[in-house]
Amino acid sequence: MGMSGLTALVTGATAGIGRAVALQLADEGAEIVVHGRDQDRGADVVAEIEKAGGSARFVQADLGDPADVERLAREAGDVDVLVNNAGVYKFLPTSEMTTELFDLHMDLNTKAPYVLVRALAPGMAQRGRGSIVNISTLAATVPAKGAGMYAASKAALEQLTAVWAAEFAERGIRVNAVAPGPTRTPGTDAMDAASLQAIANTTALRRIAEPEEVAEAVVFLASRRASYITGVVLEVAGGRPAIG
Ligand SMILES: NC(=O)c1ccc[n+]([C@@H]2O[C@H](COP(=O)([O-])OP(=O)(O)OC[C@H]3O[C@@H](n4cnc5c(N)ncnc54)[C@H](OP(=O)(O)O)[C@@H]3O)[C@@H](O)[C@H]2O)c1
């Protein structure tokens, strides 16, 4: 994929989809800035990358705090590939959704990517190259019970993807999104297994994805192989079943 010499910041790389993306980008030769909150899991991912012959360092930051997001951008340094992966998903009927949870979804899923792009895209533009991949969700476009706040925060991210793609195109920066379906991660392991399988049963493939399957699409969009692709949302969601 021609990623040697490039630096990639992957948010939420201590677990799940972000971890799989970090490992695959490192395999392609990129130097990885592994982001998360959990120091031990961050150190584990860095060690795994180094053991495979790659290069990585961990930067801890709480994306719920915009000042900490700014600090993450500063400590990451020059970034060529930004994967906005860290996110939160809480499923609750609107009548039970608290204002605090509303803010948490917007802060992590929408505001943190915004702050990172605002901080890092000018450097990419100056160097004349850059690729940004935002991790959305199928729930941003397909209504799901209890997913209102989550869906809204990711739908905003999808619209930002389209705007950023247009805004930064002339400066050599591509911006795309991946919308996964139900994927096996520590986050979904904490959910009721039957509910996750019920979501999987609404896909054509009728199964839960492994994080590595989502990561393949993210790495492709981030790479030079996707050099003529910008502003798309690629569904990695097991396909839609036929009606009837
Ligand atoms: N899994 C799915 O079925 C699925 C489907 C569609 C879309 N997605 C999207 O894919 C992305 C990853 O999901 P996942 O299931 O892999 O997540 P996960 O297993 O819950 O892992 C979440 C990651 O985000 C980080 N994170 C969470 N809160 C944070 C905070 N306040 N500050 C900094 N980092 C924080 C965690 O880091 P620490 O643990 O180190 O704090 C961890 O690395 C999310 O954006 C999610 O919306 C997932």
Short mmCIF file of N, CA, C and O in Angstrom, two decimals, residues 7-23 25 31-47 49 55-77 79 81-88 107-109 111-113 115-116 120 135:
data_model
loop_
_atom_site.label_atom_id
_atom_site.label_comp_id
_atom_site.label_asym_id
_atom_site.label_seq_id
_atom_site.Cartn_x
_atom_site.Cartn_y
_atom_site.Cartn_z
N THR A 7 3.26 8.76 8.73
CA THR A 7 2.85 8.63 10.13
C THR A 7 1.33 8.61 10.19
O THR A 7 0.67 9.45 9.56
N ALA A 8 0.79 7.64 10.94
CA ALA A 8 -0.67 7.52 11.05
C ALA A 8 -1.09 7.65 12.51
O ALA A 8 -0.55 6.94 13.38
N LEU A 9 -2.02 8.54 12.78
CA LEU A 9 -2.63 8.63 14.11
C LEU A 9 -3.96 7.90 14.07
O LEU A 9 -4.83 8.22 13.25
N VAL A 10 -4.09 6.89 14.93
CA VAL A 10 -5.35 6.14 15.03
C VAL A 10 -5.93 6.37 16.41
O VAL A 10 -5.32 5.97 17.42
N THR A 11 -7.09 7.02 16.48
CA THR A 11 -7.69 7.23 17.80
C THR A 11 -8.43 5.95 18.22
O THR A 11 -8.94 5.21 17.38
N GLY A 12 -8.43 5.73 19.53
CA GLY A 12 -9.07 4.52 20.04
C GLY A 12 -8.41 3.27 19.52
O GLY A 12 -9.07 2.28 19.19
N ALA A 13 -7.07 3.30 19.48
CA ALA A 13 -6.32 2.17 18.91
C ALA A 13 -5.97 1.13 19.97
O ALA A 13 -5.27 0.16 19.68
N THR A 14 -6.46 1.32 21.19
CA THR A 14 -6.16 0.36 22.25
C THR A 14 -7.11 -0.83 22.24
O THR A 14 -6.93 -1.77 23.02
N ALA A 15 -8.14 -0.79 21.38
CA ALA A 15 -9.14 -1.87 21.40
C ALA A 15 -9.85 -1.96 20.05
O ALA A 15 -9.84 -1.02 19.27
N GLY A 16 -10.46 -3.11 19.82
CA GLY A 16 -11.44 -3.27 18.76
C GLY A 16 -10.97 -2.87 17.36
O GLY A 16 -9.89 -3.24 16.90
N ILE A 17 -11.83 -2.11 16.69
CA ILE A 17 -11.57 -1.74 15.29
C ILE A 17 -10.30 -0.90 15.19
O ILE A 17 -9.47 -1.11 14.30
N GLY A 18 -10.11 0.05 16.11
CA GLY A 18 -8.94 0.92 16.07
C GLY A 18 -7.64 0.14 16.21
O GLY A 18 -6.65 0.41 15.51
N ARG A 19 -7.66 -0.84 17.09
CA ARG A 19 -6.47 -1.68 17.29
C ARG A 19 -6.14 -2.44 16.00
O ARG A 19 -4.98 -2.48 15.57
N ALA A 20 -7.18 -3.01 15.38
CA ALA A 20 -6.96 -3.77 14.12
C ALA A 20 -6.44 -2.83 13.03
O ALA A 20 -5.56 -3.22 12.25
N VAL A 21 -6.96 -1.61 12.97
CA VAL A 21 -6.49 -0.64 11.97
C VAL A 21 -5.01 -0.32 12.23
O VAL A 21 -4.19 -0.28 11.29
N ALA A 22 -4.67 -0.06 13.49
CA ALA A 22 -3.28 0.29 13.83
C ALA A 22 -2.32 -0.83 13.42
O ALA A 22 -1.27 -0.57 12.81
N LEU A 23 -2.70 -2.08 13.71
CA LEU A 23 -1.82 -3.21 13.38
C LEU A 23 -1.66 -3.35 11.86
O LEU A 23 -0.56 -3.59 11.37
N LEU A 25 -2.11 -0.96 9.50
CA LEU A 25 -1.35 0.18 8.96
C LEU A 25 0.14 0.00 9.23
O LEU A 25 0.98 0.31 8.38
N GLU A 31 4.33 4.47 10.40
CA GLU A 31 4.68 4.62 11.82
C GLU A 31 3.38 5.04 12.53
O GLU A 31 2.70 5.96 12.07
N ILE A 32 3.06 4.36 13.62
CA ILE A 32 1.73 4.54 14.21
C ILE A 32 1.78 5.34 15.52
O ILE A 32 2.59 5.04 16.40
N VAL A 33 0.92 6.34 15.61
CA VAL A 33 0.65 6.98 16.90
C VAL A 33 -0.61 6.30 17.43
O VAL A 33 -1.71 6.47 16.89
N VAL A 34 -0.41 5.45 18.43
CA VAL A 34 -1.51 4.68 19.03
C VAL A 34 -2.15 5.56 20.10
O VAL A 34 -1.49 5.94 21.07
N HIS A 35 -3.42 5.88 19.90
CA HIS A 35 -4.09 6.71 20.92
C HIS A 35 -5.13 5.89 21.70
O HIS A 35 -5.76 4.99 21.16
N GLY A 36 -5.30 6.27 22.96
CA GLY A 36 -6.35 5.69 23.80
C GLY A 36 -6.26 6.30 25.18
O GLY A 36 -5.53 7.29 25.38
N ARG A 37 -7.00 5.74 26.12
CA ARG A 37 -6.86 6.21 27.52
C ARG A 37 -6.09 5.20 28.35
O ARG A 37 -5.38 5.56 29.27
N ASP A 38 -6.25 3.92 28.04
CA ASP A 38 -5.69 2.85 28.87
C ASP A 38 -4.21 2.62 28.53
O ASP A 38 -3.88 2.11 27.45
N GLN A 39 -3.34 3.02 29.49
CA GLN A 39 -1.88 2.93 29.27
C GLN A 39 -1.43 1.51 28.97
O GLN A 39 -0.61 1.29 28.08
N ASP A 40 -1.96 0.54 29.74
CA ASP A 40 -1.49 -0.84 29.59
C ASP A 40 -1.84 -1.40 28.21
O ASP A 40 -1.01 -2.01 27.54
N ARG A 41 -3.09 -1.15 27.80
CA ARG A 41 -3.49 -1.67 26.50
C ARG A 41 -2.76 -0.93 25.37
O ARG A 41 -2.42 -1.52 24.35
N GLY A 42 -2.48 0.36 25.61
CA GLY A 42 -1.69 1.12 24.63
C GLY A 42 -0.30 0.52 24.49
O GLY A 42 0.20 0.33 23.37
N ALA A 43 0.32 0.20 25.65
CA ALA A 43 1.67 -0.39 25.62
C ALA A 43 1.65 -1.75 24.92
O ALA A 43 2.58 -2.09 24.18
N ASP A 44 0.57 -2.51 25.14
CA ASP A 44 0.45 -3.83 24.49
C ASP A 44 0.41 -3.69 22.96
O ASP A 44 1.06 -4.46 22.24
N VAL A 45 -0.36 -2.72 22.46
CA VAL A 45 -0.47 -2.54 21.01
C VAL A 45 0.87 -2.10 20.43
O VAL A 45 1.33 -2.61 19.41
N VAL A 46 1.54 -1.17 21.14
CA VAL A 46 2.86 -0.72 20.68
C VAL A 46 3.82 -1.91 20.63
O VAL A 46 4.54 -2.10 19.64
N ALA A 47 3.79 -2.74 21.68
CA ALA A 47 4.71 -3.90 21.74
C ALA A 47 4.41 -4.87 20.60
O ALA A 47 5.33 -5.42 19.98
N ILE A 49 3.12 -4.19 17.67
CA ILE A 49 3.60 -3.60 16.41
C ILE A 49 5.11 -3.73 16.30
O ILE A 49 5.65 -4.13 15.27
N SER A 55 6.84 0.26 13.81
CA SER A 55 7.23 1.37 14.69
C SER A 55 5.97 2.06 15.21
O SER A 55 5.06 2.36 14.43
N ALA A 56 5.92 2.30 16.53
CA ALA A 56 4.73 2.92 17.13
C ALA A 56 5.07 3.58 18.45
O ALA A 56 6.06 3.25 19.08
N ARG A 57 4.23 4.55 18.84
CA ARG A 57 4.31 5.12 20.19
C ARG A 57 2.90 5.42 20.65
O ARG A 57 1.99 5.60 19.83
N PHE A 58 2.72 5.45 21.98
CA PHE A 58 1.39 5.64 22.56
C PHE A 58 1.24 7.07 23.06
O PHE A 58 2.14 7.61 23.69
N VAL A 59 0.10 7.68 22.76
CA VAL A 59 -0.24 8.98 23.35
C VAL A 59 -1.61 8.83 24.01
O VAL A 59 -2.59 8.46 23.36
N GLN A 60 -1.64 9.13 25.32
CA GLN A 60 -2.89 9.02 26.06
C GLN A 60 -3.63 10.35 26.01
O GLN A 60 -3.01 11.42 26.17
N ALA A 61 -4.93 10.31 25.78
CA ALA A 61 -5.74 11.53 25.85
C ALA A 61 -7.19 11.16 26.02
O ALA A 61 -7.65 10.15 25.48
N ASP A 62 -7.92 11.99 26.78
CA ASP A 62 -9.36 11.80 26.94
C ASP A 62 -10.06 12.68 25.91
O ASP A 62 -10.04 13.91 26.01
N LEU A 63 -10.68 12.05 24.92
CA LEU A 63 -11.29 12.81 23.82
C LEU A 63 -12.57 13.52 24.26
O LEU A 63 -13.14 14.29 23.48
N GLY A 64 -13.00 13.27 25.48
CA GLY A 64 -14.15 14.00 26.01
C GLY A 64 -13.78 15.43 26.40
O GLY A 64 -14.65 16.24 26.70
N ASP A 65 -12.49 15.73 26.39
CA ASP A 65 -12.00 17.05 26.81
C ASP A 65 -11.29 17.70 25.61
O ASP A 65 -10.20 17.29 25.23
N PRO A 66 -11.92 18.73 24.98
CA PRO A 66 -11.33 19.32 23.78
C PRO A 66 -9.88 19.80 23.97
O PRO A 66 -9.08 19.72 23.02
N ALA A 67 -9.52 20.24 25.19
CA ALA A 67 -8.14 20.67 25.42
C ALA A 67 -7.19 19.48 25.31
O ALA A 67 -6.06 19.61 24.80
N ASP A 68 -7.65 18.33 25.78
CA ASP A 68 -6.83 17.11 25.68
C ASP A 68 -6.72 16.66 24.21
O ASP A 68 -5.70 16.11 23.80
N VAL A 69 -7.78 16.89 23.43
CA VAL A 69 -7.74 16.55 22.00
C VAL A 69 -6.68 17.41 21.30
O VAL A 69 -5.89 16.92 20.49
N GLU A 70 -6.65 18.70 21.66
CA GLU A 70 -5.64 19.62 21.09
C GLU A 70 -4.23 19.14 21.46
O GLU A 70 -3.32 19.16 20.64
N ARG A 71 -4.09 18.70 22.73
CA ARG A 71 -2.77 18.23 23.17
C ARG A 71 -2.38 16.97 22.39
O ARG A 71 -1.22 16.81 21.97
N LEU A 72 -3.35 16.07 22.16
CA LEU A 72 -3.08 14.85 21.36
C LEU A 72 -2.54 15.25 19.98
O LEU A 72 -1.56 14.68 19.51
N ALA A 73 -3.20 16.24 19.37
CA ALA A 73 -2.76 16.67 18.02
C ALA A 73 -1.32 17.20 18.08
O ALA A 73 -0.51 16.88 17.21
N ARG A 74 -1.01 17.97 19.13
CA ARG A 74 0.36 18.52 19.24
C ARG A 74 1.36 17.39 19.43
O ARG A 74 2.41 17.35 18.79
N GLU A 75 1.04 16.45 20.33
CA GLU A 75 2.00 15.37 20.64
C GLU A 75 2.13 14.37 19.48
O GLU A 75 3.15 13.70 19.37
N ALA A 76 1.10 14.29 18.65
CA ALA A 76 1.19 13.38 17.49
C ALA A 76 2.20 13.92 16.48
O ALA A 76 2.83 13.16 15.76
N GLY A 77 2.35 15.25 16.41
CA GLY A 77 3.30 15.85 15.45
C GLY A 77 2.74 15.84 14.04
O GLY A 77 1.53 15.96 13.85
N VAL A 79 1.26 14.43 10.96
CA VAL A 79 0.48 13.22 10.70
C VAL A 79 0.07 13.21 9.22
O VAL A 79 -0.43 14.20 8.70
N VAL A 81 -1.73 10.33 7.95
CA VAL A 81 -2.99 9.57 7.93
C VAL A 81 -3.65 9.74 9.29
O VAL A 81 -3.03 9.46 10.33
N LEU A 82 -4.89 10.19 9.27
CA LEU A 82 -5.65 10.34 10.52
C LEU A 82 -6.86 9.42 10.45
O LEU A 82 -7.67 9.54 9.52
N VAL A 83 -6.97 8.51 11.41
CA VAL A 83 -8.16 7.66 11.48
C VAL A 83 -8.93 8.03 12.73
O VAL A 83 -8.49 7.78 13.87
N ASN A 84 -10.07 8.68 12.53
CA ASN A 84 -10.94 9.08 13.64
C ASN A 84 -11.84 7.90 13.99
O ASN A 84 -12.93 7.75 13.43
N ASN A 85 -11.33 7.06 14.88
CA ASN A 85 -12.04 5.82 15.20
C ASN A 85 -12.69 5.82 16.58
O ASN A 85 -13.78 5.27 16.74
N ALA A 86 -12.04 6.40 17.59
CA ALA A 86 -12.57 6.32 18.96
C ALA A 86 -14.00 6.81 18.97
O ALA A 86 -14.34 7.80 18.34
N GLY A 87 -14.84 6.09 19.69
CA GLY A 87 -16.23 6.51 19.71
C GLY A 87 -16.98 5.84 20.85
O GLY A 87 -16.48 4.92 21.50
N VAL A 88 -18.19 6.33 21.07
CA VAL A 88 -19.03 5.77 22.11
C VAL A 88 -20.39 5.46 21.52
O VAL A 88 -20.84 6.14 20.60
N ASP A 107 -19.33 14.86 21.93
CA ASP A 107 -17.92 15.17 22.21
C ASP A 107 -16.99 14.15 21.57
O ASP A 107 -15.99 14.51 20.94
N LEU A 108 -17.30 12.86 21.74
CA LEU A 108 -16.38 11.82 21.25
C LEU A 108 -16.54 11.56 19.76
O LEU A 108 -15.55 11.40 19.03
N ASN A 109 -17.79 11.49 19.31
CA ASN A 109 -18.04 11.03 17.93
C ASN A 109 -17.98 12.15 16.91
O ASN A 109 -17.77 11.88 15.72
N LYS A 111 -17.23 16.04 17.94
CA LYS A 111 -16.34 17.18 18.23
C LYS A 111 -14.85 16.78 18.18
O LYS A 111 -14.03 17.52 17.63
N ALA A 112 -14.50 15.63 18.74
CA ALA A 112 -13.08 15.24 18.76
C ALA A 112 -12.53 15.09 17.32
O ALA A 112 -11.46 15.64 17.02
N PRO A 113 -13.25 14.40 16.40
CA PRO A 113 -12.76 14.38 15.01
C PRO A 113 -12.63 15.78 14.43
O PRO A 113 -11.67 16.08 13.71
N VAL A 115 -12.03 18.63 16.00
CA VAL A 115 -10.86 19.32 16.58
C VAL A 115 -9.56 18.75 16.00
O VAL A 115 -8.62 19.50 15.69
N LEU A 116 -9.52 17.44 15.80
CA LEU A 116 -8.30 16.82 15.24
C LEU A 116 -8.08 17.24 13.79
O LEU A 116 -6.95 17.55 13.40
N LEU A 120 -4.87 19.18 12.47
CA LEU A 120 -3.88 18.42 11.70
C LEU A 120 -3.95 18.64 10.19
O LEU A 120 -2.93 18.49 9.50
N ILE A 135 -14.56 6.91 11.15
CA ILE A 135 -15.35 5.69 11.37
C ILE A 135 -16.76 6.09 11.80
O ILE A 135 -16.97 6.65 12.88
#
